[in-house]
Amino acid sequence: MHIYTFVKIKMVQISWPRAAVLVLFILPVLVDARVRHYKFNIVETNVTKLCSTKSIVTVNGQFPGPTLYAREGDNVLVKVVNHVKYNVTIHWHGVRQLRTGWNDGPAYITQCPIQPRQSFVYNFTLTGQRGTLLWHAHILWLRATVHGGIVILPKLGVPYPFPKPDKEELIVLGEWWKSDVEAMVDQSMKVGLPPNVSDSHTINGHTGPLASCPSLQGGADGYRLQVDSGKRYLLRIINAALNEDLFVKVAGHQLTVVEVDAVYTKPFKTDTIFIAPGQTTNALLTTDKFTGTYLITVSPFMDVPIPVDNRTTTATLHYNNSLTATALTTTKPPAQNATPIATSYLDSLRSLNSKEYPALVPQTVDHSLFFTIGVGVNPCPSCLNGSRVVGVINNISFVMPTVALLQAHYYDISGIYTADFPGRPTFAYNYSGPGPKNLQTMNGTRLYRLPYNSSVQIVLQDTGVISPESHPIHLHGFNFFAVGKGLGNYNPASDPANFNLVDPVERNTMSVPTGGWTAIRFKADNPGVWFLHCHFEVHTTWGLKMAFIVENGKGPEESILPPPKDLPKC
């Protein structure tokens, strides 16, 4: 629930004219509240899905968790109280956290976790951002059930740069395991095998009717979106799944994409939305039918032979003036390996680049980095096969520290990390091919240092070691522009000539194509320590991650703020 800032008034007898003046005086305080207070109680909750009941970790007993509402420019304070046995942190995914990196949330990167029976107040300002983002746990695999939406409305009086919607709906996509997720992941790490895929996708917490649970065949656990005919709806779609790129379709209706990752785009129509974990998409849907019930499908994308949850989860869009027994209009979801559909969708994304919302793409580059991303194989005597798969960037599998990196940087604590992460691979090979004969990697807590306000280009190159795969890469603390992409190996001599430096899409999470590359650019204008990692949780767990140190600039306005007094201790 949204808690506004209220003014307490002592009850006295006053005249109606005076009362009217008093209401007019107080009303702006209630309507244009600049401070938004929330309380997140982390608790265990029993939930029944797919014909079985288990205890899950939730915020305030809700799955998905509560939606955080605010306006651009608002100050948000969220008190998180940990009532469960696990350590907890919350990441405000996509929030820039300008100079407030202590509140970003990734465990052991910007903070030590909130231990059981402890609390922490996250305090940040939503500067220059409006749209849909998400929050989620950023430790272990707790974000499987600890996640929710962030809705940032424009400033009062500022319209959307697209037709005004009549209504708005938040749609949170996720995954559901019948087993205990943390126990499943612990076991997979011990034996050196990939964790099990989920048992279902979810739409606003609903698994939908599945053959594996006959009692749900009547749609008892299916989400229903009730609509009125002749209206325009803004769908705020969030992919909070752990390991799955997803397709979204609504039978009989086109969708007009107007925003991704809280950045306005040039509008375009599509019948299929492609959305990776950690990404958000705002799309307009016009209810141009008079009656009827229409199928909504959520299905996975994977264009290589890697196991995924291949079930299609469904919901329905139902016109309010329809009879209960109205026939269902169906649609066929894309094939699991529908690369052309995913590629066409991604190619259609462009920044709005208007006078009010310009695309400030760095035209020159101070730091040109080349990161290979993928997996390797390291010895593991206790594992079933004597080895385990690890995630790597530039052949380095990241080792998590036991002291938060931001604290080590801020207080100049030695021995926690080294600032020598390589800006390009330590040895060259045919990256999109099968890889070198020796698949063993280096391990380390190695960071890359950036001067304040430097312009950065990173070419993210997928590798074919074991198997190529699409990777949704998320950068904390920044938005970036996806200026180019291609298949095969990146060619530094010819590929930059095809970069879009005018209106490329601006995001915080971007899919690197299978067996290909993506080039991103951003301005390092936010001092602190910032995580870069694959948003497939399995790859993050395996080590496909690194972090940047962005140095302070000149003076206090270009320097990170001091740590909060209640910052958790390790």
XYZ file of C-alpha atoms in Angstrom:
570
model
C 0.000 0.000 0.000
C 1.140 3.518 -0.744
C 1.686 5.598 2.389
C 1.451 9.312 1.733
C 2.792 12.151 3.865
C -0.119 13.496 5.870
C -0.568 16.621 7.967
C -2.010 16.080 11.457
C -4.593 18.721 12.384
C -5.928 19.371 15.859
C -9.753 19.210 15.863
C -11.209 22.637 16.637
C -14.421 24.405 15.747
C -13.901 26.540 12.635
C -16.222 28.198 10.172
C -16.909 26.684 6.730
C -15.036 29.485 4.883
C -12.000 28.927 7.069
C -12.307 25.182 6.569
C -12.376 25.653 2.804
C -9.233 27.795 2.938
C -7.550 25.180 5.136
C -8.424 22.364 2.688
C -7.070 24.373 -0.245
C -3.881 24.963 1.700
C -3.383 21.302 2.636
C -4.497 19.728 -0.675
C -1.219 20.388 -2.561
C 0.669 18.651 0.254
C -1.507 15.542 -0.130
C -1.505 15.524 -3.939
C 2.078 16.523 -4.638
C 3.848 14.634 -1.846
C 7.578 14.661 -2.446
C 8.444 11.889 0.027
C 7.016 8.389 -0.446
C 7.186 6.020 2.528
C 6.903 2.248 2.231
C 7.484 -0.629 4.617
C 8.571 -4.028 3.305
C 8.229 -6.851 5.831
C 10.180 -9.869 4.571
C 8.150 -12.858 5.759
C 7.504 -16.505 4.964
C 4.106 -17.233 3.434
C 2.401 -20.524 2.586
C 1.252 -20.552 -1.042
C -0.554 -23.261 -3.027
C 0.119 -23.606 -6.756
C 0.206 -26.555 -9.161
C -1.645 -28.736 -6.639
C 1.002 -28.354 -3.940
C 1.693 -26.005 -1.044
C 5.044 -24.626 0.054
C 6.466 -21.803 2.141
C 7.988 -18.938 0.156
C 9.708 -15.688 1.067
C 7.543 -12.671 0.272
C 7.192 -8.961 0.952
C 4.171 -8.261 3.152
C 2.818 -11.741 2.385
C 2.229 -10.870 -1.289
C 3.321 -12.653 -4.478
C 4.195 -10.677 -6.514
C 5.065 -8.065 -3.935
C 3.507 -4.609 -3.536
C 3.870 -2.052 -6.316
C 5.903 1.029 -5.459
C 4.250 4.195 -6.850
C 5.984 7.584 -7.083
C 6.490 10.534 -9.410
C 9.601 11.699 -11.210
C 11.683 13.693 -8.748
C 10.193 12.091 -5.631
C 12.275 10.926 -2.695
C 11.477 7.298 -1.813
C 12.116 5.689 1.561
C 11.529 1.962 1.964
C 12.060 0.383 5.373
C 12.917 -3.303 4.876
C 12.511 -5.503 7.964
C 13.859 -9.051 7.737
C 11.690 -11.636 9.531
C 13.068 -14.734 7.727
C 16.083 -17.013 8.179
C 17.882 -15.772 5.055
C 20.002 -12.673 4.627
C 18.125 -10.216 2.382
C 18.747 -7.212 0.122
C 16.438 -5.374 -2.279
C 17.621 -3.996 -5.635
C 15.692 -1.153 -7.278
C 16.318 -2.386 -10.794
C 16.880 0.462 -13.243
C 16.805 3.290 -10.677
C 19.870 5.411 -11.420
C 20.792 5.917 -7.747
C 22.714 9.095 -8.558
C 25.397 9.389 -5.851
C 23.348 7.013 -3.638
C 24.940 3.690 -4.558
C 24.616 2.505 -0.947
C 20.918 2.010 -1.719
C 21.331 0.025 -4.944
C 20.939 -3.339 -3.228
C 23.183 -6.099 -4.672
C 24.578 -8.069 -1.754
C 28.328 -7.667 -1.165
C 28.596 -5.206 -4.055
C 27.066 -2.036 -2.598
C 25.994 -3.284 0.821
C 26.248 -6.108 3.290
C 22.922 -7.948 3.500
C 20.159 -7.297 6.010
C 20.520 -10.121 8.482
C 17.573 -11.869 10.196
C 15.764 -9.632 12.720
C 17.512 -6.555 11.301
C 16.262 -3.679 9.136
C 17.513 -1.040 6.710
C 15.892 2.034 5.152
C 16.588 2.397 1.426
C 16.579 6.110 0.573
C 16.804 7.315 -3.026
C 15.466 9.990 -5.374
C 13.916 9.281 -8.780
C 15.871 11.846 -10.779
C 15.053 12.254 -14.483
C 13.190 8.962 -14.722
C 9.580 8.102 -15.429
C 7.981 4.826 -16.492
C 8.000 1.202 -15.325
C 10.847 -0.511 -13.475
C 11.011 -3.347 -10.956
C 12.417 -4.200 -7.562
C 13.657 -7.623 -6.489
C 15.810 -9.421 -3.955
C 19.481 -9.442 -4.935
C 20.915 -12.310 -2.939
C 20.710 -16.087 -3.452
C 17.696 -16.933 -5.681
C 15.215 -15.110 -3.433
C 14.016 -12.940 -6.293
C 12.031 -15.966 -7.490
C 9.292 -14.757 -5.128
C 10.617 -11.451 -3.764
C 9.852 -9.020 -6.559
C 7.377 -6.373 -7.645
C 6.807 -3.332 -9.820
C 7.944 0.282 -9.671
C 5.630 2.780 -11.370
C 7.155 6.240 -11.793
C 4.540 8.700 -12.990
C 5.545 11.884 -14.839
C 5.714 15.099 -12.856
C 2.331 16.699 -12.201
C 1.082 18.457 -15.320
C 3.535 16.674 -17.646
C 1.696 14.498 -20.210
C 2.808 11.220 -21.698
C 4.389 11.672 -25.194
C 1.767 9.258 -26.555
C -2.064 9.135 -26.474
C -3.313 9.275 -22.896
C -4.493 5.870 -21.663
C -7.890 5.481 -20.039
C -6.590 2.864 -17.637
C -3.275 1.266 -16.672
C -2.533 -2.352 -15.759
C 0.641 -3.840 -14.265
C 1.535 -7.308 -15.552
C 4.387 -9.075 -13.741
C 5.788 -12.234 -15.353
C 7.697 -14.766 -13.289
C 8.570 -18.415 -12.721
C 7.348 -20.988 -10.213
C 9.093 -24.058 -8.821
C 7.145 -26.680 -6.893
C 10.310 -27.499 -4.937
C 12.185 -25.316 -2.458
C 14.227 -23.066 -4.754
C 17.155 -22.447 -2.396
C 17.515 -26.162 -1.579
C 17.383 -26.996 -5.293
C 20.120 -24.456 -6.139
C 22.325 -25.569 -3.220
C 22.120 -29.173 -4.397
C 22.933 -28.266 -8.004
C 26.013 -26.306 -6.917
C 27.231 -29.209 -4.770
C 27.032 -31.750 -7.602
C 28.131 -29.337 -10.341
C 25.018 -29.657 -12.513
C 22.611 -26.984 -13.773
C 19.595 -26.351 -11.516
C 16.174 -27.606 -12.553
C 14.073 -25.448 -14.851
C 10.884 -24.008 -13.367
C 7.570 -25.886 -13.341
C 5.539 -22.973 -14.679
C 5.656 -19.361 -15.710
C 3.421 -16.953 -13.805
C 1.315 -13.946 -14.791
C 0.712 -11.685 -11.787
C 1.408 -14.709 -9.608
C -1.009 -17.028 -11.460
C 0.300 -20.180 -13.128
C -2.761 -20.584 -15.323
C -4.461 -23.905 -16.111
C -1.935 -26.705 -16.698
C -2.433 -30.371 -17.535
C -0.088 -31.315 -14.664
C -2.716 -30.087 -12.188
C -6.221 -31.236 -13.249
C -7.961 -29.139 -10.588
C -6.833 -26.013 -12.447
C -8.253 -26.972 -15.818
C -11.198 -24.668 -15.317
C -8.791 -21.725 -15.076
C -8.964 -21.501 -11.284
C -5.438 -20.134 -11.140
C -5.539 -18.092 -14.326
C -5.146 -14.312 -14.414
C -8.042 -12.418 -16.011
C -7.674 -8.874 -17.328
C -11.117 -7.233 -17.275
C -11.544 -4.465 -19.876
C -14.221 -2.132 -21.208
C -14.837 -1.803 -24.929
C -13.582 1.304 -26.718
C -10.845 2.140 -24.199
C -7.072 2.555 -24.395
C -5.063 0.576 -21.817
C -1.416 1.061 -20.901
C 0.047 -2.352 -20.060
C 3.117 -2.099 -17.844
C 4.826 -5.457 -18.454
C 7.698 -6.677 -16.263
C 9.786 -9.812 -16.777
C 10.691 -10.844 -13.226
C 11.555 -14.398 -14.294
C 14.929 -15.761 -13.226
C 16.181 -17.553 -16.328
C 13.760 -17.122 -19.214
C 13.396 -14.753 -22.157
C 9.663 -14.550 -22.867
C 7.215 -13.835 -25.687
C 3.890 -12.140 -24.847
C 0.832 -12.169 -27.147
C -2.819 -11.092 -26.831
C -5.186 -12.840 -29.233
C -6.978 -10.544 -31.659
C -5.189 -7.375 -30.524
C -2.160 -5.364 -31.601
C 0.141 -3.759 -29.043
C 1.863 -0.387 -29.491
C 5.208 -0.258 -27.678
C 5.871 3.222 -26.247
C 8.532 2.642 -23.589
C 11.155 0.143 -22.443
C 13.114 0.172 -19.174
C 11.498 3.509 -18.196
C 12.659 5.271 -21.386
C 10.215 6.469 -24.052
C 10.545 4.918 -27.501
C 9.299 5.731 -30.963
C 5.908 3.974 -30.975
C 5.577 0.842 -33.093
C 2.894 -1.818 -33.437
C 3.469 -5.507 -32.897
C 1.487 -8.649 -32.147
C 4.349 -10.129 -30.082
C 6.462 -8.579 -27.336
C 9.909 -10.026 -26.605
C 11.097 -9.332 -23.066
C 14.177 -10.627 -21.212
C 14.585 -11.025 -17.438
C 14.974 -7.610 -15.802
C 13.407 -5.753 -18.722
C 10.162 -3.772 -18.696
C 7.901 -2.768 -21.568
C 5.000 -0.314 -21.678
C 2.527 -0.993 -24.482
C -0.819 0.505 -25.443
C -3.704 -1.874 -26.123
C -6.941 -0.566 -27.659
C -10.024 -2.593 -26.785
C -11.510 -2.369 -30.283
C -13.840 -5.364 -29.887
C -17.341 -5.129 -28.423
C -17.460 -8.418 -26.561
C -15.424 -11.551 -26.135
C -12.695 -13.337 -24.214
C -9.196 -13.413 -25.699
C -6.231 -15.602 -24.808
C -2.994 -14.064 -23.455
C 0.055 -16.300 -23.913
C 3.454 -16.146 -22.207
C 5.995 -18.560 -23.684
C 9.791 -18.994 -23.607
C 12.423 -18.095 -26.193
C 15.560 -20.217 -26.558
C 17.215 -20.729 -29.942
C 19.846 -23.295 -28.921
C 19.396 -26.755 -27.341
C 19.551 -25.572 -23.715
C 16.754 -26.738 -21.365
C 14.090 -24.155 -20.485
C 10.596 -24.319 -19.051
C 8.891 -24.955 -22.394
C 5.330 -24.606 -21.106
C 3.094 -21.793 -22.301
C 1.275 -20.030 -19.483
C -2.028 -18.378 -20.324
C -4.331 -15.669 -19.039
C -7.431 -14.077 -20.556
C -8.523 -10.605 -21.592
C -12.266 -10.418 -20.954
C -14.636 -7.676 -22.124
C -16.922 -6.666 -19.259
C -20.130 -6.732 -21.298
C -19.521 -10.311 -22.446
C -21.434 -13.346 -21.258
C -19.553 -15.628 -18.870
C -19.702 -18.494 -21.368
C -18.284 -16.431 -24.257
C -16.163 -18.503 -26.637
C -12.431 -18.018 -26.198
C -10.504 -16.473 -29.099
C -7.099 -18.171 -29.133
C -3.687 -17.404 -30.571
C -0.659 -19.560 -31.255
C 2.495 -18.538 -29.361
C 5.754 -18.197 -31.315
C 7.946 -21.251 -31.653
C 10.482 -21.579 -28.843
C 13.326 -20.933 -31.315
C 11.611 -18.055 -33.148
C 14.787 -15.994 -33.587
C 13.346 -13.910 -36.481
C 10.474 -12.708 -34.263
C 12.814 -11.737 -31.412
C 15.248 -10.053 -33.826
C 12.523 -8.113 -35.645
C 11.165 -6.851 -32.343
C 14.577 -5.725 -31.087
C 15.334 -4.050 -34.435
C 12.134 -1.994 -34.107
C 13.189 -0.375 -30.816
C 14.373 3.234 -31.153
C 14.689 6.028 -28.602
C 12.016 8.707 -28.919
C 14.791 11.325 -29.303
C 12.443 14.306 -29.099
C 13.194 17.827 -27.907
C 11.774 16.979 -24.486
C 13.394 13.528 -24.337
C 16.631 13.599 -26.353
C 18.896 10.594 -26.873
C 22.213 11.821 -25.470
C 24.384 9.213 -27.143
C 28.129 9.593 -26.497
C 29.635 10.489 -29.871
C 33.223 9.820 -28.797
C 34.708 7.099 -26.613
C 37.288 7.427 -23.817
C 37.286 3.759 -22.786
C 36.705 1.133 -25.472
C 36.169 -2.274 -23.853
C 35.662 -5.707 -25.363
C 34.029 -8.269 -23.051
C 33.547 -11.907 -24.037
C 30.647 -13.448 -22.125
C 29.806 -17.105 -21.716
C 30.905 -20.119 -19.712
C 33.962 -22.189 -18.941
C 34.706 -25.456 -17.154
C 36.747 -25.660 -13.941
C 37.887 -28.673 -11.880
C 35.601 -29.682 -9.002
C 36.726 -32.836 -7.181
C 33.478 -33.080 -5.190
C 31.239 -32.713 -8.272
C 29.687 -35.696 -10.049
C 31.806 -35.317 -13.192
C 34.872 -33.896 -11.454
C 34.205 -30.469 -12.938
C 31.626 -27.691 -12.952
C 30.444 -25.088 -15.441
C 31.226 -21.495 -14.479
C 30.178 -18.153 -15.908
C 32.874 -15.837 -17.237
C 33.582 -12.367 -18.614
C 36.929 -12.204 -20.422
C 37.618 -15.695 -19.080
C 37.353 -14.496 -15.460
C 34.781 -16.070 -13.148
C 33.885 -13.487 -10.516
C 34.457 -14.401 -6.868
C 32.035 -12.712 -4.471
C 33.734 -10.879 -1.584
C 32.735 -11.075 2.081
C 32.883 -7.283 2.504
C 30.791 -5.004 0.281
C 32.918 -3.640 -2.583
C 31.523 -0.120 -2.228
C 32.581 -0.037 1.423
C 36.037 -1.343 0.521
C 36.352 1.370 -2.142
C 34.944 4.197 0.005
C 37.064 3.372 3.065
C 40.087 2.257 1.040
C 40.128 -1.236 2.583
C 42.865 -3.320 0.981
C 42.750 -7.017 0.147
C 39.069 -7.146 -0.881
C 39.434 -6.631 -4.640
C 41.927 -5.659 -7.312
C 41.246 -2.948 -9.906
C 42.830 -4.859 -12.794
C 39.907 -6.345 -14.710
C 41.125 -6.683 -18.318
C 39.514 -4.389 -20.877
C 39.694 -7.137 -23.491
C 40.241 -10.926 -23.479
C 43.634 -12.067 -22.246
C 43.968 -14.270 -25.346
C 42.199 -14.246 -28.707
C 40.337 -17.114 -30.356
C 37.342 -17.633 -32.621
C 34.835 -16.377 -30.046
C 31.658 -17.470 -31.803
C 33.196 -20.889 -32.595
C 33.529 -23.875 -30.258
C 36.235 -22.168 -28.170
C 39.767 -23.086 -27.154
C 40.806 -26.607 -26.154
C 41.463 -25.536 -22.561
C 38.122 -24.401 -21.096
C 39.499 -23.646 -17.627
C 39.068 -20.074 -16.391
C 40.668 -17.627 -14.008
C 38.912 -16.684 -10.767
C 39.035 -13.348 -9.000
C 37.326 -10.289 -7.533
C 38.601 -7.936 -10.194
C 37.110 -4.534 -10.993
C 37.580 -2.008 -13.811
C 38.240 1.633 -12.870
C 36.597 4.519 -14.767
C 37.230 8.251 -14.319
C 34.151 10.340 -13.565
C 32.199 11.466 -16.644
C 34.252 9.372 -19.074
C 32.443 7.962 -22.117
C 32.490 4.196 -22.274
C 31.855 1.705 -25.033
C 31.537 -2.014 -24.284
C 31.267 -4.622 -27.006
C 29.618 -7.670 -25.423
C 30.610 -10.749 -27.423
C 28.823 -14.066 -26.887
C 31.075 -17.122 -27.024
C 30.465 -20.636 -28.337
C 32.153 -22.440 -25.437
C 29.912 -25.481 -24.741
C 27.086 -23.605 -26.501
C 26.354 -20.060 -27.668
C 23.412 -18.436 -25.910
C 21.572 -15.130 -25.703
C 22.497 -13.237 -22.515
C 20.462 -10.381 -20.968
C 23.206 -8.129 -19.581
C 22.223 -5.644 -16.839
C 24.315 -2.628 -15.796
C 23.556 -1.113 -12.404
C 23.642 2.655 -11.865
C 23.311 3.644 -15.530
C 21.212 3.534 -18.633
C 23.125 2.757 -21.807
C 22.512 3.054 -25.534
C 22.602 -0.129 -27.632
C 24.370 1.380 -30.643
C 25.032 -1.789 -32.639
C 24.692 -5.564 -32.824
C 25.513 -8.414 -35.158
C 26.080 -12.126 -35.557
C 29.442 -13.873 -35.451
C 32.577 -12.114 -34.234
C 32.661 -8.339 -33.810
C 34.891 -6.625 -36.397
C 36.374 -3.411 -34.954
C 37.454 -2.266 -38.413
C 34.081 -2.415 -40.163
C 31.222 -2.809 -37.678
C 31.375 0.682 -36.067
C 30.477 2.216 -39.441
C 26.999 0.725 -38.986
C 26.445 2.003 -35.433
C 23.309 4.039 -34.745
C 24.500 7.141 -32.887
C 21.273 9.118 -33.455
C 18.351 7.284 -31.835
C 19.470 3.873 -30.507
C 17.308 2.300 -27.831
C 18.235 3.302 -24.282
C 17.976 0.560 -21.650
C 19.461 -0.844 -18.449
C 19.249 -4.503 -19.595
C 19.984 -5.716 -23.133
C 20.017 -9.147 -24.763
C 23.232 -10.098 -26.527
C 22.238 -12.240 -29.529
C 23.108 -15.919 -29.589
C 26.508 -16.336 -31.231
C 26.765 -12.592 -31.782
C 27.572 -9.258 -30.163
C 26.026 -6.021 -28.887
C 27.795 -2.664 -28.511
C 26.632 -0.303 -25.760
C 27.685 3.226 -24.805
C 27.166 5.234 -21.635
C 28.559 8.211 -19.741
C 30.173 7.273 -16.402
C 28.536 10.166 -14.548
C 27.574 8.291 -11.369
C 30.360 7.736 -8.802
C 30.387 4.451 -6.917
C 30.772 0.719 -7.511
C 28.394 -0.665 -10.129
C 27.578 -4.276 -10.924
C 27.434 -5.650 -14.476
C 26.069 -9.173 -14.847
C 23.909 -11.564 -16.822
C 20.302 -11.399 -15.598
C 19.867 -15.137 -15.998
C 20.200 -15.998 -12.306
C 21.907 -19.299 -13.102
C 24.712 -17.468 -14.940
C 25.104 -14.854 -12.196
C 25.385 -17.682 -9.652
C 28.042 -19.331 -11.801
C 30.152 -16.128 -11.931
C 29.141 -14.244 -15.117
C 29.576 -10.840 -13.503
C 32.031 -8.030 -12.783
C 31.909 -4.482 -11.411
C 33.075 -0.987 -12.296
C 34.563 1.584 -9.955
C 33.526 5.067 -11.071
C 35.730 7.621 -9.363
C 34.450 10.817 -7.776
C 34.533 13.946 -9.898
C 35.238 17.482 -8.713
C 33.502 18.648 -5.572
C 30.648 17.206 -3.513
C 28.048 17.293 -6.318
C 30.168 14.829 -8.316
C 31.006 12.586 -5.354
C 29.219 9.694 -3.726
C 27.300 10.599 -0.593
C 28.483 9.230 2.772
C 27.015 5.872 3.801
C 23.746 5.840 5.756
C 24.045 5.353 9.505
C 21.923 2.188 9.448
C 23.872 0.522 6.630
C 23.970 -3.227 7.455
C 27.208 -4.733 8.667
C 28.739 -7.956 7.378
